[in-house]
Amino acid sequence: MGQTLISSLFRILRSKPSTLGSEEWNPWEEDEKQEQQHRFKTSLQILNKSTKGKTDFRVQIWGKAAIGLYLWEHIFEGLLDPTDVTAQWREGNAVVGRTHYSFITGPAVVPGYFSVDVNNVVLILNGREKAKVFYATQWLLYVQNLVQTQKIQHVAVVLLGNEHCNNEWIKEFLRRNGGFVELLFVIYDSPWINDMDVFQWPLGVATYRNFPVVEASWSMLHNERPYLCNFLGTIYENSSRQALMNILKQDEIDKLCWVSVREQWQPQETNESLKNYQKALLQSDLTLCPVGVNTECYRIYEACSYGSVPVVEDVMTAGSCGNTSVSHNAPLQLLKSMGAPFIFIKNWKELPVVLEKEKTIILQEKIQRRKMLLHWYQHFKTELKMRFTNILESSFLMNNKG
């Protein structure tokens, strides 16, 4: 029954967002959040009936990867104390529906060195590369011991997966394979995603580079933007990014767009380069999003934050991601299923036509489009927060032994 409920809830939550109202919509009004909450009334009623007698559900989130900050600060809109991003220990609390969340993160969150006084834990891990997998495995072995000694009862994992979707290492820990992890939320288009015990989770913005929570402003919505498009990034040899640069130079499109490239990837931003990048997003109508190792990139979500429409290279990258026999939406299944208002192209040769059309769009239409994008992005995050909570409640509470 528990898995059936999760599936039916997931179908409700993945329905396409409603179309926007008109000029009156204001992206920073609290009314919008209340409206989103109302949309989940039916699904929450189903859960409340199935978990009658439980008035308090507590979950602790252990953030051991930077993606945890996207979940907590961007999706949950939670605060952290202290606000200093370099602090050894940071924590926060939030209530979603009837679930009380606490969140801990920082270098001082080390296995065995903090008290565990909750039954339900969500562990956020980085499994992108070999060294990270080793570290993540140590955490899972620690949590496995806590489950075996009945210190905790239920465990879910949010995983920054490998960009080629090679995540075999975590399989042995999943409950379906005799392990203790009941639910897995995984980033990238993993073929494991079944909306029963494995769910897709968004990559989000680059919190590890201190990309902030962006508040919408009047000028962000209404000002004329001086650039048609932007691309600030690394150019890899023999990649589609190189093809993109050739097209930009061919028709001198790069004079209409903010283009700044480098040949070597840099993991950290300086304050100056981050401000420069944010300025480019704010001053461009479109943001070009070529594929990297994976189709999904931070740039997509960062562009949404500033109302700059992502122009996404909609092609599957090499590796084990996606399964076109199961879903014609691969890649970016999650974004597409939630009606992302992006421009999807298969080849950068299509870009000149896109930009020619862009030149004909008047400011008033662009303002409406920005509102629609910002509205959609807020809706996307709200739905994910509710979906995440509903899935945890239905799975953990249904599987309670007592």
mmCIF file of C-alpha atoms in Angstrom:
data_model
loop_
_atom_site.group_PDB
_atom_site.id
_atom_site.type_symbol
_atom_site.label_atom_id
_atom_site.label_comp_id
_atom_site.label_asym_id
_atom_site.label_seq_id
_atom_site.Cartn_x
_atom_site.Cartn_y
_atom_site.Cartn_z
ATOM 1 C CA MET A 1 0.000 0.000 0.000
ATOM 2 C CA GLY A 2 2.839 2.394 0.898
ATOM 3 C CA GLN A 3 4.478 2.146 -2.528
ATOM 4 C CA THR A 4 1.115 2.579 -4.309
ATOM 5 C CA LEU A 5 0.480 5.756 -2.324
ATOM 6 C CA ILE A 6 3.909 7.113 -3.192
ATOM 7 C CA SER A 7 3.255 6.453 -6.893
ATOM 8 C CA SER A 8 -0.160 8.122 -6.882
ATOM 9 C CA LEU A 9 1.225 11.126 -5.014
ATOM 10 C CA PHE A 10 4.083 11.372 -7.459
ATOM 11 C CA ARG A 11 1.653 11.458 -10.388
ATOM 12 C CA ILE A 12 -0.281 14.288 -8.717
ATOM 13 C CA LEU A 13 2.874 16.231 -8.004
ATOM 14 C CA ARG A 14 4.349 15.781 -11.475
ATOM 15 C CA SER A 15 1.294 17.232 -13.227
ATOM 16 C CA LYS A 16 2.170 20.257 -15.326
ATOM 17 C CA PRO A 17 2.140 23.605 -13.539
ATOM 18 C CA SER A 18 -0.835 25.818 -14.256
ATOM 19 C CA THR A 19 -0.399 28.568 -16.798
ATOM 20 C CA LEU A 20 0.452 31.994 -15.523
ATOM 21 C CA GLY A 21 -1.945 34.717 -14.779
ATOM 22 C CA SER A 22 -1.248 38.056 -16.364
ATOM 23 C CA GLU A 23 0.515 41.285 -15.483
ATOM 24 C CA GLU A 24 -0.684 41.239 -11.872
ATOM 25 C CA TRP A 25 1.584 38.356 -10.805
ATOM 26 C CA ASN A 26 4.233 39.464 -8.329
ATOM 27 C CA PRO A 27 7.068 36.951 -7.780
ATOM 28 C CA TRP A 28 7.952 38.099 -4.289
ATOM 29 C CA GLU A 29 4.481 37.950 -2.743
ATOM 30 C CA GLU A 30 3.774 35.358 -0.059
ATOM 31 C CA ASP A 31 0.375 34.666 -1.641
ATOM 32 C CA GLU A 32 2.074 32.523 -4.257
ATOM 33 C CA LYS A 33 3.420 30.124 -1.632
ATOM 34 C CA GLN A 34 -0.024 29.761 -0.038
ATOM 35 C CA GLU A 35 -1.509 29.036 -3.443
ATOM 36 C CA GLN A 36 1.052 26.265 -4.031
ATOM 37 C CA GLN A 37 0.333 24.753 -0.605
ATOM 38 C CA HIS A 38 -3.365 24.666 -1.456
ATOM 39 C CA ARG A 39 -2.705 22.573 -4.558
ATOM 40 C CA PHE A 40 -1.452 19.732 -2.394
ATOM 41 C CA LYS A 41 -4.460 19.664 -0.082
ATOM 42 C CA THR A 42 -5.900 16.469 -1.551
ATOM 43 C CA SER A 43 -2.649 14.510 -1.440
ATOM 44 C CA LEU A 44 -1.958 15.649 2.116
ATOM 45 C CA GLN A 45 -5.463 14.574 3.175
ATOM 46 C CA ILE A 46 -4.747 11.090 1.803
ATOM 47 C CA LEU A 47 -1.537 10.966 3.832
ATOM 48 C CA ASN A 48 -3.183 12.297 6.971
ATOM 49 C CA LYS A 49 -5.830 9.563 6.826
ATOM 50 C CA SER A 50 -3.228 6.861 6.278
ATOM 51 C CA THR A 51 -1.073 8.109 9.182
ATOM 52 C CA LYS A 52 -3.876 8.941 11.640
ATOM 53 C CA GLY A 53 -2.716 9.235 15.204
ATOM 54 C CA LYS A 54 0.716 10.562 14.238
ATOM 55 C CA THR A 55 0.796 14.260 14.997
ATOM 56 C CA ASP A 56 4.522 14.845 14.884
ATOM 57 C CA PHE A 57 6.978 13.588 12.275
ATOM 58 C CA ARG A 58 10.633 14.528 12.710
ATOM 59 C CA VAL A 59 13.387 14.177 10.138
ATOM 60 C CA GLN A 60 17.025 15.176 10.441
ATOM 61 C CA ILE A 61 19.006 15.969 7.288
ATOM 62 C CA TRP A 62 22.776 15.451 7.368
ATOM 63 C CA GLY A 63 24.283 17.606 4.618
ATOM 64 C CA LYS A 64 27.615 16.104 3.572
ATOM 65 C CA ALA A 65 27.653 17.484 0.012
ATOM 66 C CA ALA A 66 27.207 21.011 -1.356
ATOM 67 C CA ILE A 67 23.941 19.968 -3.024
ATOM 68 C CA GLY A 68 22.517 19.910 0.515
ATOM 69 C CA LEU A 69 22.625 23.706 0.554
ATOM 70 C CA TYR A 70 20.516 23.820 -2.619
ATOM 71 C CA LEU A 71 17.960 21.543 -0.949
ATOM 72 C CA TRP A 72 17.901 23.495 2.303
ATOM 73 C CA GLU A 73 18.342 27.139 1.294
ATOM 74 C CA HIS A 74 16.783 27.159 -2.188
ATOM 75 C CA ILE A 75 14.097 24.450 -2.156
ATOM 76 C CA PHE A 76 13.145 24.499 1.548
ATOM 77 C CA GLU A 77 13.918 28.236 1.873
ATOM 78 C CA GLY A 78 15.522 27.368 5.207
ATOM 79 C CA LEU A 79 17.993 29.498 7.174
ATOM 80 C CA LEU A 80 21.291 28.349 8.665
ATOM 81 C CA ASP A 81 22.975 29.455 11.876
ATOM 82 C CA PRO A 82 25.613 30.775 11.750
ATOM 83 C CA THR A 83 25.288 32.445 8.351
ATOM 84 C CA ASP A 84 29.061 32.203 7.808
ATOM 85 C CA VAL A 85 29.561 29.640 5.015
ATOM 86 C CA THR A 86 32.986 28.678 6.396
ATOM 87 C CA ALA A 87 31.642 27.755 9.854
ATOM 88 C CA GLN A 88 32.530 24.282 11.148
ATOM 89 C CA TRP A 89 28.944 23.490 12.183
ATOM 90 C CA ARG A 90 25.756 25.013 10.787
ATOM 91 C CA GLU A 91 22.176 24.092 11.569
ATOM 92 C CA GLY A 92 18.609 25.076 10.814
ATOM 93 C CA ASN A 93 14.987 24.072 11.330
ATOM 94 C CA ALA A 94 11.915 24.134 9.108
ATOM 95 C CA VAL A 95 8.364 22.816 9.161
ATOM 96 C CA VAL A 96 6.735 21.533 5.974
ATOM 97 C CA GLY A 97 3.118 20.522 6.525
ATOM 98 C CA ARG A 98 3.272 18.265 9.574
ATOM 99 C CA THR A 99 6.948 17.358 9.226
ATOM 100 C CA HIS A 100 9.599 18.999 11.404
ATOM 101 C CA TYR A 101 12.980 19.100 9.664
ATOM 102 C CA SER A 102 16.324 19.829 11.254
ATOM 103 C CA PHE A 103 19.402 20.275 9.072
ATOM 104 C CA ILE A 104 23.071 20.023 10.027
ATOM 105 C CA THR A 105 26.104 20.584 7.832
ATOM 106 C CA GLY A 106 29.767 21.593 7.952
ATOM 107 C CA PRO A 107 33.189 19.954 8.461
ATOM 108 C CA ALA A 108 32.404 19.249 12.143
ATOM 109 C CA VAL A 109 29.564 16.887 11.160
ATOM 110 C CA VAL A 110 31.685 13.727 11.424
ATOM 111 C CA PRO A 111 30.517 10.109 11.993
ATOM 112 C CA GLY A 112 30.410 9.338 15.714
ATOM 113 C CA TYR A 113 31.141 12.897 16.835
ATOM 114 C CA PHE A 114 27.598 14.269 17.195
ATOM 115 C CA SER A 115 24.548 13.037 19.062
ATOM 116 C CA VAL A 116 21.883 11.124 17.152
ATOM 117 C CA ASP A 117 18.440 11.536 18.677
ATOM 118 C CA VAL A 118 16.064 11.073 15.737
ATOM 119 C CA ASN A 119 14.454 8.030 14.126
ATOM 120 C CA ASN A 120 14.432 9.394 10.559
ATOM 121 C CA VAL A 121 17.544 10.528 8.709
ATOM 122 C CA VAL A 122 18.179 11.907 5.227
ATOM 123 C CA LEU A 123 21.845 11.657 4.279
ATOM 124 C CA ILE A 124 23.095 13.947 1.495
ATOM 125 C CA LEU A 125 26.179 12.557 -0.240
ATOM 126 C CA ASN A 126 28.526 13.239 -3.149
ATOM 127 C CA GLY A 127 29.168 10.188 -5.331
ATOM 128 C CA ARG A 128 30.479 11.969 -8.395
ATOM 129 C CA GLU A 129 34.039 10.600 -8.376
ATOM 130 C CA LYS A 130 36.142 7.857 -6.779
ATOM 131 C CA ALA A 131 37.474 9.854 -3.812
ATOM 132 C CA LYS A 132 33.966 11.135 -3.007
ATOM 133 C CA VAL A 133 32.530 7.604 -3.256
ATOM 134 C CA PHE A 134 35.034 6.370 -0.658
ATOM 135 C CA TYR A 135 34.008 9.151 1.733
ATOM 136 C CA ALA A 136 30.276 8.552 1.061
ATOM 137 C CA THR A 137 30.704 4.818 1.694
ATOM 138 C CA GLN A 138 32.199 5.534 5.141
ATOM 139 C CA TRP A 139 29.077 7.536 5.997
ATOM 140 C CA LEU A 140 26.783 4.748 4.791
ATOM 141 C CA LEU A 141 28.653 2.140 6.841
ATOM 142 C CA TYR A 142 28.307 4.400 9.901
ATOM 143 C CA VAL A 143 24.564 4.804 9.317
ATOM 144 C CA GLN A 144 24.194 1.071 8.682
ATOM 145 C CA ASN A 145 25.585 0.468 12.174
ATOM 146 C CA LEU A 146 23.105 2.974 13.640
ATOM 147 C CA VAL A 147 20.235 1.116 11.979
ATOM 148 C CA GLN A 148 21.509 -2.292 13.141
ATOM 149 C CA THR A 149 21.832 -1.046 16.720
ATOM 150 C CA GLN A 150 18.357 0.530 16.473
ATOM 151 C CA LYS A 151 19.639 4.059 17.060
ATOM 152 C CA ILE A 152 17.752 5.160 13.932
ATOM 153 C CA GLN A 153 14.895 3.515 12.087
ATOM 154 C CA HIS A 154 14.500 5.012 8.601
ATOM 155 C CA VAL A 155 17.070 6.284 6.092
ATOM 156 C CA ALA A 156 16.843 8.111 2.751
ATOM 157 C CA VAL A 157 19.778 9.292 0.644
ATOM 158 C CA VAL A 158 20.039 12.306 -1.669
ATOM 159 C CA LEU A 159 22.955 11.538 -3.976
ATOM 160 C CA LEU A 160 24.970 13.715 -6.311
ATOM 161 C CA GLY A 161 25.432 10.862 -8.752
ATOM 162 C CA ASN A 162 28.199 10.238 -11.234
ATOM 163 C CA GLU A 163 27.793 12.338 -14.402
ATOM 164 C CA HIS A 164 27.795 9.130 -16.483
ATOM 165 C CA CYS A 165 25.205 7.626 -14.069
ATOM 166 C CA ASN A 166 27.637 4.919 -12.933
ATOM 167 C CA ASN A 167 26.373 4.572 -9.364
ATOM 168 C CA GLU A 168 26.721 0.807 -8.892
ATOM 169 C CA TRP A 169 28.614 1.258 -5.621
ATOM 170 C CA ILE A 170 25.476 2.309 -3.712
ATOM 171 C CA LYS A 171 23.290 -0.589 -4.906
ATOM 172 C CA GLU A 172 24.193 -2.908 -2.015
ATOM 173 C CA PHE A 173 22.915 -0.323 0.485
ATOM 174 C CA LEU A 174 19.412 -0.072 -1.057
ATOM 175 C CA ARG A 175 16.617 -1.883 0.764
ATOM 176 C CA ARG A 176 15.509 -3.599 -2.453
ATOM 177 C CA ASN A 177 18.923 -5.332 -2.424
ATOM 178 C CA GLY A 178 18.838 -6.237 1.255
ATOM 179 C CA GLY A 179 20.250 -2.941 2.516
ATOM 180 C CA PHE A 180 18.803 -0.236 4.769
ATOM 181 C CA VAL A 181 18.316 2.784 2.424
ATOM 182 C CA GLU A 182 14.562 2.945 1.820
ATOM 183 C CA LEU A 183 14.555 5.872 -0.608
ATOM 184 C CA LEU A 184 17.150 7.236 -3.030
ATOM 185 C CA PHE A 185 16.883 10.699 -4.608
ATOM 186 C CA VAL A 186 19.521 10.795 -7.332
ATOM 187 C CA ILE A 187 20.813 13.613 -9.532
ATOM 188 C CA TYR A 188 21.002 13.069 -13.317
ATOM 189 C CA ASP A 189 18.829 10.863 -15.530
ATOM 190 C CA SER A 190 19.609 7.528 -13.913
ATOM 191 C CA PRO A 191 17.938 4.482 -15.523
ATOM 192 C CA TRP A 192 17.185 3.337 -11.948
ATOM 193 C CA ILE A 193 14.517 6.017 -11.493
ATOM 194 C CA ASN A 194 11.170 4.284 -10.991
ATOM 195 C CA ASP A 195 9.202 6.759 -8.832
ATOM 196 C CA MET A 196 8.762 3.985 -6.260
ATOM 197 C CA ASP A 197 11.985 3.938 -4.255
ATOM 198 C CA VAL A 198 14.341 5.816 -6.610
ATOM 199 C CA PHE A 199 13.480 9.382 -7.613
ATOM 200 C CA GLN A 200 15.187 12.050 -9.678
ATOM 201 C CA TRP A 201 16.496 15.125 -7.870
ATOM 202 C CA PRO A 202 17.688 18.379 -9.504
ATOM 203 C CA LEU A 203 21.332 19.443 -9.695
ATOM 204 C CA GLY A 204 20.431 23.021 -8.765
ATOM 205 C CA VAL A 205 22.803 25.978 -8.573
ATOM 206 C CA ALA A 206 26.524 25.785 -7.761
ATOM 207 C CA THR A 207 26.315 26.354 -4.012
ATOM 208 C CA TYR A 208 29.921 25.142 -3.739
ATOM 209 C CA ARG A 209 30.834 28.310 -5.621
ATOM 210 C CA ASN A 210 28.633 30.362 -3.280
ATOM 211 C CA PHE A 211 25.912 31.048 -5.855
ATOM 212 C CA PRO A 212 23.280 32.811 -3.717
ATOM 213 C CA VAL A 213 19.530 32.644 -3.202
ATOM 214 C CA VAL A 214 18.344 35.376 -5.585
ATOM 215 C CA GLU A 215 15.393 37.599 -4.687
ATOM 216 C CA ALA A 216 13.372 38.849 -7.656
ATOM 217 C CA SER A 217 13.233 42.636 -8.030
ATOM 218 C CA TRP A 218 11.274 45.136 -10.100
ATOM 219 C CA SER A 219 14.312 45.958 -12.237
ATOM 220 C CA MET A 220 15.050 42.267 -12.869
ATOM 221 C CA LEU A 221 11.583 41.930 -14.362
ATOM 222 C CA HIS A 222 11.130 45.224 -16.179
ATOM 223 C CA ASN A 223 14.481 46.582 -17.328
ATOM 224 C CA GLU A 224 15.663 46.297 -20.904
ATOM 225 C CA ARG A 225 18.569 43.840 -20.999
ATOM 226 C CA PRO A 226 21.527 44.931 -23.158
ATOM 227 C CA TYR A 227 22.528 41.426 -24.318
ATOM 228 C CA LEU A 228 20.541 38.898 -26.333
ATOM 229 C CA CYS A 229 22.392 36.008 -24.733
ATOM 230 C CA ASN A 230 25.377 34.995 -22.623
ATOM 231 C CA PHE A 231 27.860 32.186 -22.302
ATOM 232 C CA LEU A 232 30.597 32.272 -19.666
ATOM 233 C CA GLY A 233 32.342 28.951 -19.339
ATOM 234 C CA THR A 234 35.018 26.465 -20.245
ATOM 235 C CA ILE A 235 35.576 25.303 -23.827
ATOM 236 C CA TYR A 236 36.551 21.648 -24.060
ATOM 237 C CA GLU A 237 38.418 20.432 -27.135
ATOM 238 C CA ASN A 238 36.250 18.698 -29.776
ATOM 239 C CA SER A 239 33.077 19.443 -27.803
ATOM 240 C CA SER A 240 29.780 21.006 -28.843
ATOM 241 C CA ARG A 241 30.935 24.069 -26.906
ATOM 242 C CA GLN A 242 33.625 24.519 -29.535
ATOM 243 C CA ALA A 243 30.937 24.228 -32.238
ATOM 244 C CA LEU A 244 28.883 26.833 -30.356
ATOM 245 C CA MET A 245 31.819 29.261 -30.302
ATOM 246 C CA ASN A 246 32.354 28.797 -34.034
ATOM 247 C CA ILE A 247 28.699 29.653 -34.716
ATOM 248 C CA LEU A 248 28.822 32.701 -32.434
ATOM 249 C CA LYS A 249 31.881 34.002 -34.307
ATOM 250 C CA GLN A 250 30.578 33.144 -37.785
ATOM 251 C CA ASP A 251 27.715 35.600 -37.846
ATOM 252 C CA GLU A 252 29.311 37.980 -35.341
ATOM 253 C CA ILE A 253 26.592 36.985 -32.927
ATOM 254 C CA ASP A 254 29.168 37.259 -30.152
ATOM 255 C CA LYS A 255 28.829 41.045 -30.489
ATOM 256 C CA LEU A 256 25.181 40.761 -29.414
ATOM 257 C CA CYS A 257 25.939 38.390 -26.557
ATOM 258 C CA TRP A 258 28.088 38.463 -23.433
ATOM 259 C CA VAL A 259 30.688 35.796 -24.177
ATOM 260 C CA SER A 260 33.657 35.032 -21.952
ATOM 261 C CA VAL A 261 35.437 31.687 -22.245
ATOM 262 C CA ARG A 262 38.409 29.836 -20.808
ATOM 263 C CA GLU A 263 40.125 26.618 -21.843
ATOM 264 C CA GLN A 264 40.578 25.126 -18.393
ATOM 265 C CA TRP A 265 37.866 24.432 -15.826
ATOM 266 C CA GLN A 266 38.262 26.262 -12.511
ATOM 267 C CA PRO A 267 36.477 24.790 -9.480
ATOM 268 C CA GLN A 268 36.304 28.025 -7.505
ATOM 269 C CA GLU A 269 35.081 31.496 -8.365
ATOM 270 C CA THR A 270 36.661 34.689 -7.114
ATOM 271 C CA ASN A 271 34.256 37.310 -5.759
ATOM 272 C CA GLU A 272 34.875 39.267 -8.935
ATOM 273 C CA SER A 273 34.197 36.387 -11.334
ATOM 274 C CA LEU A 274 31.000 35.414 -9.474
ATOM 275 C CA LYS A 275 29.707 39.004 -9.621
ATOM 276 C CA ASN A 276 30.616 39.161 -13.297
ATOM 277 C CA TYR A 277 28.704 35.948 -13.989
ATOM 278 C CA GLN A 278 25.638 37.126 -12.059
ATOM 279 C CA LYS A 279 25.726 40.409 -13.963
ATOM 280 C CA ALA A 280 25.810 38.512 -17.279
ATOM 281 C CA LEU A 281 22.724 36.491 -16.267
ATOM 282 C CA LEU A 282 20.889 39.631 -15.160
ATOM 283 C CA GLN A 283 21.717 41.559 -18.339
ATOM 284 C CA SER A 284 20.920 38.791 -20.870
ATOM 285 C CA ASP A 285 17.548 37.678 -22.191
ATOM 286 C CA LEU A 286 18.841 34.175 -22.906
ATOM 287 C CA THR A 287 21.523 31.970 -21.330
ATOM 288 C CA LEU A 288 23.220 29.409 -23.568
ATOM 289 C CA CYS A 289 23.514 26.001 -21.882
ATOM 290 C CA PRO A 290 25.706 23.613 -23.891
ATOM 291 C CA VAL A 291 26.227 20.094 -22.556
ATOM 292 C CA GLY A 292 29.285 19.291 -20.484
ATOM 293 C CA VAL A 293 30.022 15.787 -19.218
ATOM 294 C CA ASN A 294 26.236 15.630 -18.616
ATOM 295 C CA THR A 295 23.360 17.520 -20.223
ATOM 296 C CA GLU A 296 22.200 18.878 -16.858
ATOM 297 C CA CYS A 297 24.322 21.750 -15.591
ATOM 298 C CA TYR A 298 24.231 24.364 -12.830
ATOM 299 C CA ARG A 299 23.870 27.113 -15.449
ATOM 300 C CA ILE A 300 20.279 26.046 -16.219
ATOM 301 C CA TYR A 301 19.108 26.725 -12.652
ATOM 302 C CA GLU A 302 21.275 29.823 -12.232
ATOM 303 C CA ALA A 303 19.724 31.364 -15.361
ATOM 304 C CA CYS A 304 16.238 30.652 -13.960
ATOM 305 C CA SER A 305 17.192 32.520 -10.783
ATOM 306 C CA TYR A 306 17.692 35.700 -12.825
ATOM 307 C CA GLY A 307 14.806 35.302 -15.287
ATOM 308 C CA SER A 308 17.180 34.603 -18.193
ATOM 309 C CA VAL A 309 15.670 31.879 -20.391
ATOM 310 C CA PRO A 310 17.940 28.811 -20.696
ATOM 311 C CA VAL A 311 18.675 27.719 -24.259
ATOM 312 C CA VAL A 312 19.418 24.060 -23.603
ATOM 313 C CA GLU A 313 21.338 21.676 -25.838
ATOM 314 C CA ASP A 314 18.873 18.789 -25.662
ATOM 315 C CA VAL A 315 21.125 15.823 -26.420
ATOM 316 C CA MET A 316 22.073 12.744 -24.430
ATOM 317 C CA THR A 317 25.698 12.626 -23.289
ATOM 318 C CA ALA A 318 27.906 9.516 -23.221
ATOM 319 C CA GLY A 319 27.514 7.043 -20.375
ATOM 320 C CA SER A 320 24.712 5.096 -18.723
ATOM 321 C CA CYS A 321 22.230 7.925 -18.177
ATOM 322 C CA GLY A 322 18.706 7.836 -19.554
ATOM 323 C CA ASN A 323 16.762 5.031 -21.056
ATOM 324 C CA THR A 324 15.050 6.148 -24.234
ATOM 325 C CA SER A 325 13.105 2.873 -24.506
ATOM 326 C CA VAL A 326 11.348 3.782 -21.248
ATOM 327 C CA SER A 327 11.067 7.559 -21.616
ATOM 328 C CA HIS A 328 11.199 9.709 -24.722
ATOM 329 C CA ASN A 329 11.911 12.681 -22.449
ATOM 330 C CA ALA A 330 15.515 11.725 -21.697
ATOM 331 C CA PRO A 331 17.609 13.751 -21.037
ATOM 332 C CA LEU A 332 16.403 16.206 -18.351
ATOM 333 C CA GLN A 333 13.350 14.095 -17.543
ATOM 334 C CA LEU A 334 12.543 15.891 -14.292
ATOM 335 C CA LEU A 335 12.646 19.395 -15.788
ATOM 336 C CA LYS A 336 10.590 18.386 -18.821
ATOM 337 C CA SER A 337 8.006 16.499 -16.758
ATOM 338 C CA MET A 338 7.460 19.675 -14.755
ATOM 339 C CA GLY A 339 6.931 21.817 -17.848
ATOM 340 C CA ALA A 340 10.187 23.812 -17.894
ATOM 341 C CA PRO A 341 9.643 26.884 -20.153
ATOM 342 C CA PHE A 342 13.076 26.644 -21.797
ATOM 343 C CA ILE A 343 14.219 26.754 -25.411
ATOM 344 C CA PHE A 344 15.432 23.249 -26.323
ATOM 345 C CA ILE A 345 17.643 22.778 -29.372
ATOM 346 C CA LYS A 346 19.345 19.685 -30.805
ATOM 347 C CA ASN A 347 22.179 21.473 -32.593
ATOM 348 C CA TRP A 348 23.817 24.865 -32.121
ATOM 349 C CA LYS A 349 23.271 25.500 -35.848
ATOM 350 C CA GLU A 350 19.699 26.345 -34.768
ATOM 351 C CA LEU A 351 20.948 29.254 -32.634
ATOM 352 C CA PRO A 352 21.054 32.017 -35.318
ATOM 353 C CA VAL A 353 17.335 31.473 -36.039
ATOM 354 C CA VAL A 354 16.557 31.587 -32.294
ATOM 355 C CA LEU A 355 18.439 34.876 -31.938
ATOM 356 C CA GLU A 356 16.855 36.420 -35.038
ATOM 357 C CA LYS A 357 13.441 35.697 -33.533
ATOM 358 C CA GLU A 358 14.648 37.134 -30.226
ATOM 359 C CA LYS A 359 15.390 40.473 -31.903
ATOM 360 C CA THR A 360 11.721 40.829 -32.879
ATOM 361 C CA ILE A 361 10.335 40.346 -29.348
ATOM 362 C CA ILE A 362 9.252 43.610 -27.713
ATOM 363 C CA LEU A 363 10.089 44.437 -24.089
ATOM 364 C CA GLN A 364 6.524 43.894 -22.863
ATOM 365 C CA GLU A 365 6.606 40.313 -24.150
ATOM 366 C CA LYS A 366 9.999 39.754 -22.545
ATOM 367 C CA ILE A 367 8.660 41.013 -19.207
ATOM 368 C CA GLN A 368 5.820 38.484 -19.411
ATOM 369 C CA ARG A 369 8.273 35.731 -20.279
ATOM 370 C CA ARG A 370 10.524 36.608 -17.328
ATOM 371 C CA LYS A 371 7.524 36.524 -15.004
ATOM 372 C CA MET A 372 6.543 33.139 -16.387
ATOM 373 C CA LEU A 373 10.053 31.743 -15.923
ATOM 374 C CA LEU A 374 10.418 33.052 -12.354
ATOM 375 C CA HIS A 375 6.930 31.826 -11.504
ATOM 376 C CA TRP A 376 7.672 28.393 -12.937
ATOM 377 C CA TYR A 377 10.988 28.140 -11.071
ATOM 378 C CA GLN A 378 9.366 29.019 -7.731
ATOM 379 C CA HIS A 379 6.606 26.514 -8.448
ATOM 380 C CA PHE A 380 9.214 23.875 -9.367
ATOM 381 C CA LYS A 381 10.996 24.274 -6.025
ATOM 382 C CA THR A 382 7.750 24.319 -4.031
ATOM 383 C CA GLU A 383 6.519 21.141 -5.722
ATOM 384 C CA LEU A 384 9.818 19.402 -5.040
ATOM 385 C CA LYS A 385 9.664 20.365 -1.362
ATOM 386 C CA MET A 386 6.147 18.984 -1.037
ATOM 387 C CA ARG A 387 6.882 15.904 -3.093
ATOM 388 C CA PHE A 388 9.998 15.131 -1.031
ATOM 389 C CA THR A 389 8.045 15.510 2.230
ATOM 390 C CA ASN A 390 5.103 13.421 1.026
ATOM 391 C CA ILE A 391 7.368 10.613 -0.139
ATOM 392 C CA LEU A 392 9.291 10.550 3.154
ATOM 393 C CA GLU A 393 6.099 10.579 5.223
ATOM 394 C CA SER A 394 4.351 7.877 3.239
ATOM 395 C CA SER A 395 7.381 5.578 3.094
ATOM 396 C CA PHE A 396 8.753 6.045 6.616
ATOM 397 C CA LEU A 397 5.404 6.079 8.409
ATOM 398 C CA MET A 398 4.005 3.150 6.406
ATOM 399 C CA ASN A 399 7.089 1.115 7.209
ATOM 400 C CA ASN A 400 7.048 1.802 10.949
ATOM 401 C CA LYS A 401 7.342 -1.485 12.772
ATOM 402 C CA GLY A 402 5.370 -0.259 15.789
#
